[in-house]
Each structure stands twice: as C-alpha cells, then as structure tokens.
C-alpha cells in the first residue's frame, strides 16, 4: 500500500507543474514506470480516484508506460529479461548487471487552459 | 489540449523533504542510519546490541517506526533517547514523518541516530528519509532468494547485514546464491554476516558504524557547526 504515498507525491507534482502554466484542469498524466520499481498500476488508480477529488486533477486519466527489467552480461554483452537466477542465458556467466527497469517518473501532463 | 512536459521523479516531493531532513541532521552533527528489513529479521535486536556496545563511546538516539510501542519500550530500557513514529498502519516511513518525529526528539549532542523502519521489503525502498545510509538486514531463516524477489531493497542499500548466521547449520541457505543476487543488483556492496544473538561478526558492523560516525564528525567539524565536540 505504498502506492498511497506515491500517488500523493504524484498528485502534488502534477499540480506543481499545472498551476504556473495557468491550467484550469489536468486531464491526463503520462507515467513511466520500470518493473523494478514495485508499483502496482491498479493500486495507484484506486488511490488516484479519491486523492484527486476536489483538485484540478480530478478525473484525470493515468497512462502507464511500463519498462520491463532487463539485465546485461558483462562478459558476452547479451541483453536479456529478468530471470530467476540472474545468470546470462547466452554464455552462463554470472557477471551480469541491471540495464533498465528502475524508471519512475512523470513524463508529462495534459491540461485544459 | 496542451501537453506540459514534466520528466521529474515521482518521489521528488518526498525527496525535497528528505533533503531538508538531511540538512537538519548535518547541522546537528548527527549521523543517521535508516534500518530496513522484513518483520523478524532482527532490526530491534541489531539496534539493541549496537546501542549496548556503543553507548559508552558515543551518544545514540533512536526513532522507531511502528504501530505498537513494544520495540520502543525495549529500546528505551537501554537508556538512550527514543521516540516512536506512529505510522498509523502505514507500511513504511517517509520524509514527512521524519520531519515531525525530529521535532519531538532532542538531537543536542547526539552522534548517532538509528531509525528503525517498518518491517517490509517493498515499500521502504521507495521513500528517502534524509538519513545518510540505508542499512538492509537480511536473515538466514528468511531464505537465500530475497535479493531475487525484492531487487529494489537491495539496489538501494549502502550496507547489508546478514543476521542470524548462528542458524546456518540448521537451514538450507546457499550463501553463494544469496551473494550472487546481491552482487548483480549492487556491485561491491558492503556485506557483513553476523549474529545479534551470539555477537559473532558484530565487531565488523560496529567498526563500520564507528567509521561512518567519524566521517560525519570530520565533514562537519571544520566549519565549527554546533553540536559537534572538537576532539
């Protein structure tokens, strides 16, 4: 249920950007969320429903762009999705590192002026 | 319909509060540790043993994020200053809770502040508190697959304690598998196996804490900020 705190941060951030732009309403938010961020879309939507009530973002649509977690092998350079043992499926090396999946940002908002 | 580019971390509002907490701690010359783990991994036991051993050489205070006062009462019996952050059922601490908790705790002369986060391996990793280091405690009975299941917690750690190593003979715990997961997520992470019950391995952890406190003192001392004794 950390999505409650996250959603509150999200709402504050959207309003912080909308108000100086003279927006009357926020109609949509575009989020970029990596798989390693442990955020559940449905849970954010659930909290968004009541947190946004009475604000200029009430009823705004949430669009999630999900970034899958990928790992990269430091030996053979293969890029592969998260697997159960964090090993390179191509060369069996254990020298792998996280390449992407930690993204966690608000990309843009759509507003009515 | 106009689109306004933002591109800001969603947690940037929490992070701004965390930065203010950090400035407050630095001004008081306090080194603060955010201690995170699942329930039962031994957060309170590690804190208790750390306090009992180090309280003769430095001034320690604690903040305990919890919904009950059980742990806070235990910690209070060690004689240090301690305050409860009642999370009201929330599953993590955040920078806002830290801000209000610090107003109820006298930091004068405090060298080390131990912040016990809520027992949970998911949420606490998302919220910066303004503390200087994230300490993650894993424990042998939890199993060796935790890094693979909760990568965010291990990505954000500055030091990792593996508690309850006295139970290794009785558990199927593949230390190499555990370490591999940690190393992939957080290369070079300080890794300290120990037992808060028997004290095995605990000296390495105490030395880590002493060194971190000394670094904090050294970084503050030259400017002559209040709350730091000039040795």
Tab-separated table of C-alpha atoms in Angstrom:
chain	number	residue	atom	x	y	z
A	1	UNK	CA	0.000	0.000	0.000
A	2	UNK	CA	2.959	2.330	-0.516
A	3	UNK	CA	1.005	3.388	-3.600
A	4	UNK	CA	-0.943	5.772	-1.331
A	5	UNK	CA	2.208	7.776	-0.554
A	6	UNK	CA	3.402	7.507	-4.125
A	7	UNK	CA	0.058	8.692	-5.505
A	8	UNK	CA	0.058	11.681	-3.155
A	9	UNK	CA	3.541	12.601	-4.424
A	10	UNK	CA	2.288	12.187	-7.983
A	11	UNK	CA	-0.707	14.462	-7.452
A	12	UNK	CA	1.401	17.162	-5.779
A	13	UNK	CA	3.921	17.032	-8.600
A	14	UNK	CA	1.272	17.313	-11.342
A	15	UNK	CA	-0.385	20.296	-9.637
A	16	UNK	CA	3.030	21.919	-9.116
A	17	UNK	CA	3.535	21.918	-12.895
A	18	UNK	CA	-0.047	22.700	-13.949
A	19	UNK	CA	-0.722	25.787	-11.841
A	20	UNK	CA	2.137	28.024	-13.101
A	21	UNK	CA	1.086	27.119	-16.658
A	22	UNK	CA	-2.330	28.605	-15.953
A	23	UNK	CA	-4.105	25.277	-16.373
A	24	UNK	CA	-7.753	25.118	-15.348
A	25	UNK	CA	-7.823	21.328	-15.299
A	26	UNK	CA	-5.396	18.428	-15.582
A	27	UNK	CA	-6.907	15.862	-17.924
A	28	UNK	CA	-4.176	13.236	-18.192
A	29	UNK	CA	-0.855	12.139	-16.700
A	30	UNK	CA	1.796	10.123	-18.527
A	31	UNK	CA	3.906	7.967	-16.212
A	32	UNK	CA	6.982	5.918	-16.968
A	33	UNK	CA	7.431	3.048	-14.517
A	34	UNK	CA	10.135	0.396	-14.558
A	35	UNK	CA	9.426	-3.173	-13.492
A	36	UNK	CA	11.940	-2.950	-10.634
A	37	UNK	CA	10.030	-0.050	-9.057
A	38	UNK	CA	7.419	-2.353	-7.471
A	39	UNK	CA	4.459	-0.128	-8.277
A	40	UNK	CA	1.046	-1.638	-8.988
A	41	UNK	CA	-0.935	0.295	-11.614
A	42	UNK	CA	-4.356	-0.682	-10.267
A	43	UNK	CA	-3.398	0.377	-6.786
A	44	UNK	CA	-2.246	3.822	-7.981
A	45	UNK	CA	-5.538	4.172	-9.921
A	46	UNK	CA	-7.514	3.219	-6.827
A	47	UNK	CA	-5.852	5.882	-4.650
A	48	UNK	CA	-5.936	8.405	-7.508
A	49	UNK	CA	-9.735	8.215	-7.557
A	50	UNK	CA	-10.127	9.667	-4.076
A	51	UNK	CA	-6.917	11.671	-3.680
A	52	UNK	CA	-7.626	13.715	-6.805
A	53	UNK	CA	-11.177	14.574	-5.717
A	54	UNK	CA	-11.690	18.294	-5.264
A	55	UNK	CA	-8.397	19.130	-7.006
A	56	UNK	CA	-7.766	20.428	-10.524
A	57	UNK	CA	-6.679	16.899	-11.398
A	58	UNK	CA	-9.987	15.261	-10.521
A	59	UNK	CA	-10.914	12.685	-13.124
A	60	UNK	CA	-7.589	12.909	-14.967
A	61	UNK	CA	-6.634	9.773	-16.882
A	62	UNK	CA	-3.495	7.897	-15.857
A	63	UNK	CA	-1.386	6.438	-18.676
A	64	UNK	CA	1.313	3.970	-17.648
A	65	UNK	CA	4.289	3.284	-19.863
A	66	UNK	CA	5.823	0.142	-18.342
A	67	UNK	CA	9.543	-0.505	-18.849
A	68	UNK	CA	10.494	-4.165	-18.424
A	69	UNK	CA	13.537	-5.040	-16.298
A	70	UNK	CA	16.500	-6.103	-18.420
A	71	UNK	CA	19.955	-7.299	-17.483
A	72	UNK	CA	23.202	-7.124	-19.444
A	73	UNK	CA	26.047	-9.648	-19.439
A	74	UNK	CA	29.444	-8.090	-18.723
A	75	UNK	CA	31.204	-10.971	-20.484
A	76	UNK	CA	29.343	-11.507	-23.761
A	77	UNK	CA	27.223	-8.337	-23.849
A	78	UNK	CA	23.885	-10.163	-24.175
A	79	UNK	CA	20.831	-8.195	-23.011
A	80	UNK	CA	18.076	-10.352	-21.533
A	81	UNK	CA	14.905	-10.084	-19.422
A	82	UNK	CA	14.922	-10.656	-15.660
A	83	UNK	CA	15.226	-14.366	-14.882
A	84	UNK	CA	15.118	-16.466	-11.736
A	85	UNK	CA	18.852	-16.712	-11.066
A	86	UNK	CA	20.309	-13.517	-12.583
A	87	UNK	CA	22.584	-15.529	-14.932
A	88	UNK	CA	23.337	-14.844	-18.597
A	89	UNK	CA	21.204	-17.229	-20.675
A	90	UNK	CA	23.631	-16.957	-23.614
A	91	UNK	CA	27.035	-17.737	-22.052
A	92	UNK	CA	26.021	-18.814	-18.492
A	93	UNK	CA	28.194	-16.077	-16.978
A	94	UNK	CA	27.233	-14.790	-13.539
A	95	UNK	CA	28.816	-11.401	-14.289
A	96	UNK	CA	25.597	-9.568	-15.135
A	97	UNK	CA	24.212	-6.150	-14.225
A	98	UNK	CA	20.901	-4.300	-14.259
A	99	UNK	CA	20.424	-2.392	-17.519
A	100	UNK	CA	16.942	-0.909	-17.167
A	101	UNK	CA	13.732	-1.212	-15.163
A	102	UNK	CA	14.151	1.383	-12.411
A	103	UNK	CA	12.452	4.249	-14.278
A	104	UNK	CA	9.970	6.055	-12.085
A	105	UNK	CA	8.939	9.447	-13.357
A	106	UNK	CA	6.107	11.660	-14.511
A	107	UNK	CA	6.822	12.339	-18.182
A	108	UNK	CA	4.121	14.875	-18.975
A	109	UNK	CA	0.659	16.113	-18.140
A	110	UNK	CA	-2.210	17.160	-20.424
A	111	UNK	CA	-4.165	20.218	-19.347
A	112	UNK	CA	-7.070	22.472	-20.283
A	113	UNK	CA	-6.307	26.180	-20.092
B	1	UNK	CA	-5.185	20.010	-25.471
B	2	UNK	CA	-1.787	21.361	-24.332
B	3	UNK	CA	0.744	18.910	-23.047
B	4	UNK	CA	3.234	20.079	-20.417
B	5	UNK	CA	6.490	18.133	-20.234
B	6	UNK	CA	7.469	17.277	-16.652
B	7	UNK	CA	10.080	14.495	-16.533
B	8	UNK	CA	10.503	14.576	-12.785
B	9	UNK	CA	10.934	11.628	-10.469
B	10	UNK	CA	7.536	10.926	-8.952
B	11	UNK	CA	9.119	10.901	-5.499
B	12	UNK	CA	10.737	14.325	-5.970
B	13	UNK	CA	8.371	15.929	-3.439
B	14	UNK	CA	9.302	13.374	-0.794
B	15	UNK	CA	12.947	13.735	-1.819
B	16	UNK	CA	12.866	17.509	-1.284
B	17	UNK	CA	11.593	16.951	2.269
B	18	UNK	CA	14.298	14.309	2.756
B	19	UNK	CA	16.952	16.815	1.713
B	20	UNK	CA	15.672	19.233	4.371
B	21	UNK	CA	15.860	16.456	6.986
B	22	UNK	CA	19.436	15.747	5.893
B	23	UNK	CA	20.392	19.414	6.321
B	24	UNK	CA	18.872	19.406	9.811
B	25	UNK	CA	20.833	16.270	10.774
B	26	UNK	CA	24.062	17.646	9.323
B	27	UNK	CA	23.635	20.934	11.158
B	28	UNK	CA	23.245	18.989	14.413
B	29	UNK	CA	26.296	16.842	13.597
B	30	UNK	CA	24.233	13.656	13.672
B	31	UNK	CA	24.882	10.585	11.539
B	32	UNK	CA	21.570	8.833	10.800
B	33	UNK	CA	21.011	5.264	9.607
B	34	UNK	CA	17.790	4.017	8.009
B	35	UNK	CA	17.450	0.383	9.097
B	36	UNK	CA	15.224	-1.696	6.826
B	37	UNK	CA	14.270	-5.387	6.857
B	38	UNK	CA	11.333	-7.749	6.779
B	39	UNK	CA	9.481	-8.396	10.059
B	40	UNK	CA	11.514	-10.711	12.275
B	41	UNK	CA	14.864	-10.235	10.533
B	42	UNK	CA	16.258	-8.682	13.690
B	43	UNK	CA	16.093	-4.898	13.331
B	44	UNK	CA	15.393	-4.328	17.020
B	45	UNK	CA	17.958	-6.977	18.120
B	46	UNK	CA	20.670	-5.397	15.967
B	47	UNK	CA	19.781	-1.939	17.314
B	48	UNK	CA	19.777	-3.176	20.926
B	49	UNK	CA	23.190	-4.846	20.652
B	50	UNK	CA	24.625	-1.859	18.765
B	51	UNK	CA	23.376	0.537	21.433
B	52	UNK	CA	24.554	-1.611	24.364
B	53	UNK	CA	28.076	-1.806	22.918
B	54	UNK	CA	28.498	1.725	21.586
B	55	UNK	CA	26.627	3.860	24.122
B	56	UNK	CA	29.758	4.210	26.281
B	57	UNK	CA	31.688	5.779	23.386
B	58	UNK	CA	29.054	7.948	21.685
B	59	UNK	CA	25.623	9.483	22.246
B	60	UNK	CA	22.926	7.499	20.497
B	61	UNK	CA	19.238	8.194	19.870
B	62	UNK	CA	16.613	6.144	18.056
B	63	UNK	CA	13.403	6.642	16.115
B	64	UNK	CA	11.144	3.643	15.795
B	65	UNK	CA	8.565	3.428	13.027
B	66	UNK	CA	5.823	1.156	14.233
B	67	UNK	CA	2.162	0.886	15.121
B	68	UNK	CA	2.854	-0.565	18.576
B	69	UNK	CA	5.158	0.560	21.384
B	70	UNK	CA	6.667	-2.897	22.082
B	71	UNK	CA	10.002	-2.189	20.389
B	72	UNK	CA	10.213	1.404	21.560
B	73	UNK	CA	9.877	0.266	25.182
B	74	UNK	CA	12.635	-2.312	24.656
B	75	UNK	CA	14.950	0.288	23.160
B	76	UNK	CA	14.086	2.804	25.900
B	77	UNK	CA	15.336	0.318	28.513
B	78	UNK	CA	18.869	0.787	27.135
B	79	UNK	CA	18.695	4.342	28.480
B	80	UNK	CA	19.016	6.204	25.174
B	81	UNK	CA	16.660	8.865	23.854
B	82	UNK	CA	13.989	7.241	21.699
B	83	UNK	CA	10.780	8.399	20.034
B	84	UNK	CA	8.037	6.433	18.327
B	85	UNK	CA	6.947	7.368	14.838
B	86	UNK	CA	3.428	6.037	14.866
B	87	UNK	CA	2.834	5.208	11.238
B	88	UNK	CA	-0.873	4.668	11.811
B	89	UNK	CA	-0.705	1.365	9.983
B	90	UNK	CA	1.345	2.715	7.106
B	91	UNK	CA	3.859	0.200	5.774
B	92	UNK	CA	6.901	2.478	5.564
B	93	UNK	CA	8.379	5.687	6.897
B	94	UNK	CA	8.611	8.733	4.669
B	95	UNK	CA	10.422	12.058	4.859
B	96	UNK	CA	7.322	13.859	6.107
B	97	UNK	CA	7.082	11.522	9.128
B	98	UNK	CA	10.791	12.081	9.777
B	99	UNK	CA	10.263	15.845	9.800
B	100	UNK	CA	7.630	15.667	12.530
B	101	UNK	CA	9.450	12.947	14.503
B	102	UNK	CA	12.648	15.001	14.650
B	103	UNK	CA	10.743	17.873	16.241
B	104	UNK	CA	9.928	15.573	19.189
B	105	UNK	CA	13.486	14.314	19.672
B	106	UNK	CA	16.261	16.391	21.225
B	107	UNK	CA	19.302	15.970	18.973
B	108	UNK	CA	21.658	18.028	21.137
B	109	UNK	CA	24.947	16.184	21.465
B	110	UNK	CA	23.680	13.130	19.573
B	111	UNK	CA	26.324	11.417	17.401
B	112	UNK	CA	24.285	8.539	16.007
B	113	UNK	CA	20.579	8.305	15.189
B	114	UNK	CA	19.206	4.827	14.451
B	115	UNK	CA	15.925	4.909	12.540
B	116	UNK	CA	14.052	1.619	12.631
B	117	UNK	CA	11.849	1.464	9.535
B	118	UNK	CA	8.644	-0.567	9.297
B	119	UNK	CA	9.207	-4.295	8.702
B	120	UNK	CA	8.698	-4.652	4.965
B	121	UNK	CA	10.870	-5.418	1.941
B	122	UNK	CA	8.918	-3.458	-0.680
B	123	UNK	CA	7.730	0.000	0.341
B	124	UNK	CA	10.563	1.441	2.433
B	125	UNK	CA	12.945	1.304	-0.535
B	126	UNK	CA	10.829	3.873	-2.407
B	127	UNK	CA	10.966	6.594	0.256
B	128	UNK	CA	14.109	8.575	1.044
B	129	UNK	CA	14.120	9.658	4.683
B	130	UNK	CA	17.032	12.074	4.707
B	131	UNK	CA	19.211	9.615	6.630
B	132	UNK	CA	22.821	9.194	5.499
B	133	UNK	CA	22.906	5.446	4.878
B	134	UNK	CA	20.434	2.683	4.108
B	135	UNK	CA	21.180	-0.407	6.174
B	136	UNK	CA	19.379	-3.537	4.976
B	137	UNK	CA	19.203	-6.560	7.259
B	138	UNK	CA	18.523	-9.991	5.771
B	139	UNK	CA	18.377	-13.056	7.978
B	140	UNK	CA	19.195	-16.709	7.432
B	141	UNK	CA	15.704	-18.133	8.231
B	142	UNK	CA	14.112	-15.904	5.575
B	143	UNK	CA	15.900	-17.827	2.838
B	144	UNK	CA	18.600	-17.113	0.288
B	145	UNK	CA	16.314	-15.881	-2.509
B	146	UNK	CA	15.345	-12.477	-1.090
B	147	UNK	CA	17.566	-10.388	-3.435
B	148	UNK	CA	15.919	-12.075	-6.416
B	149	UNK	CA	12.436	-11.315	-5.103
B	150	UNK	CA	12.929	-7.778	-3.766
B	151	UNK	CA	15.546	-6.143	-6.010
B	152	UNK	CA	14.641	-2.539	-5.131
B	153	UNK	CA	15.525	-3.054	-1.470
B	154	UNK	CA	18.969	-4.393	-2.358
B	155	UNK	CA	19.592	-1.791	-5.088
B	156	UNK	CA	19.141	0.994	-2.556
B	157	UNK	CA	21.288	-0.478	0.243
B	158	UNK	CA	24.584	1.080	1.391
B	159	UNK	CA	25.441	-1.794	3.704
B	160	UNK	CA	23.919	-5.261	4.023
B	161	UNK	CA	23.870	-7.268	7.243
B	162	UNK	CA	23.095	-10.982	7.104
B	163	UNK	CA	21.761	-11.676	10.603
B	164	UNK	CA	21.291	-14.991	12.445
B	165	UNK	CA	24.335	-16.697	10.929
B	166	UNK	CA	24.325	-18.915	14.046
B	167	UNK	CA	21.396	-20.661	12.316
B	168	UNK	CA	23.331	-21.522	9.126
B	169	UNK	CA	23.974	-25.144	10.270
B	170	UNK	CA	20.222	-25.707	10.633
B	171	UNK	CA	18.936	-24.058	7.446
B	172	UNK	CA	19.280	-24.668	3.754
B	173	UNK	CA	20.803	-21.312	2.934
B	174	UNK	CA	23.072	-21.114	-0.118
B	175	UNK	CA	25.394	-18.256	0.764
B	176	UNK	CA	26.943	-18.138	-2.727
B	177	UNK	CA	23.493	-17.892	-4.370
B	178	UNK	CA	22.464	-15.120	-1.963
B	179	UNK	CA	25.683	-13.178	-2.572
B	180	UNK	CA	25.432	-13.550	-6.341
B	181	UNK	CA	21.976	-11.918	-6.331
B	182	UNK	CA	23.251	-9.089	-4.161
B	183	UNK	CA	26.371	-8.550	-6.273
B	184	UNK	CA	24.357	-8.308	-9.519
B	185	UNK	CA	21.987	-5.741	-8.015
B	186	UNK	CA	24.545	-3.739	-6.062
B	187	UNK	CA	28.172	-4.416	-7.077
B	188	UNK	CA	30.676	-4.008	-4.254
B	189	UNK	CA	28.018	-3.560	-1.551
B	190	UNK	CA	29.489	-3.859	1.962
B	191	UNK	CA	28.339	-7.267	3.200
B	192	UNK	CA	28.568	-8.140	6.894
B	193	UNK	CA	27.391	-11.568	8.120
B	194	UNK	CA	26.688	-11.542	11.859
B	195	UNK	CA	24.559	-12.764	14.709
B	196	UNK	CA	22.911	-10.231	17.001
B	197	UNK	CA	22.233	-13.132	19.411
B	198	UNK	CA	25.754	-14.572	19.792
B	199	UNK	CA	27.722	-11.485	18.756
B	200	UNK	CA	29.625	-13.348	16.031
B	201	UNK	CA	30.660	-10.949	13.269
B	202	UNK	CA	29.270	-7.995	15.195
B	203	UNK	CA	32.616	-6.215	15.582
B	204	UNK	CA	32.854	-5.626	11.823
B	205	UNK	CA	29.441	-3.916	11.919
B	206	UNK	CA	30.394	-1.798	14.943
B	207	UNK	CA	33.575	-0.737	13.148
B	208	UNK	CA	31.501	0.241	10.111
B	209	UNK	CA	29.272	2.398	12.343
B	210	UNK	CA	32.260	3.957	14.136
B	211	UNK	CA	33.859	4.832	10.790
B	212	UNK	CA	30.628	6.379	9.464
B	213	UNK	CA	30.210	8.482	12.625
B	214	UNK	CA	33.857	9.574	12.389
B	215	UNK	CA	33.369	10.615	8.736
B	216	UNK	CA	30.317	12.656	9.689
B	217	UNK	CA	32.261	14.361	12.501
B	218	UNK	CA	35.161	15.104	10.147
B	219	UNK	CA	32.899	16.575	7.478
B	220	UNK	CA	31.148	18.902	9.922
B	221	UNK	CA	33.960	19.811	12.327
B	222	UNK	CA	35.967	22.249	10.157
B	223	UNK	CA	33.041	24.649	9.793
B	224	UNK	CA	32.514	24.635	13.570
B	225	UNK	CA	28.813	23.794	13.402
B	226	UNK	CA	27.046	23.429	16.748
B	227	UNK	CA	26.514	20.034	18.333
B	228	UNK	CA	29.885	18.614	17.377
B	229	UNK	CA	32.592	18.355	20.008
B	230	UNK	CA	36.002	19.309	18.679
B	231	UNK	CA	38.291	16.435	19.602
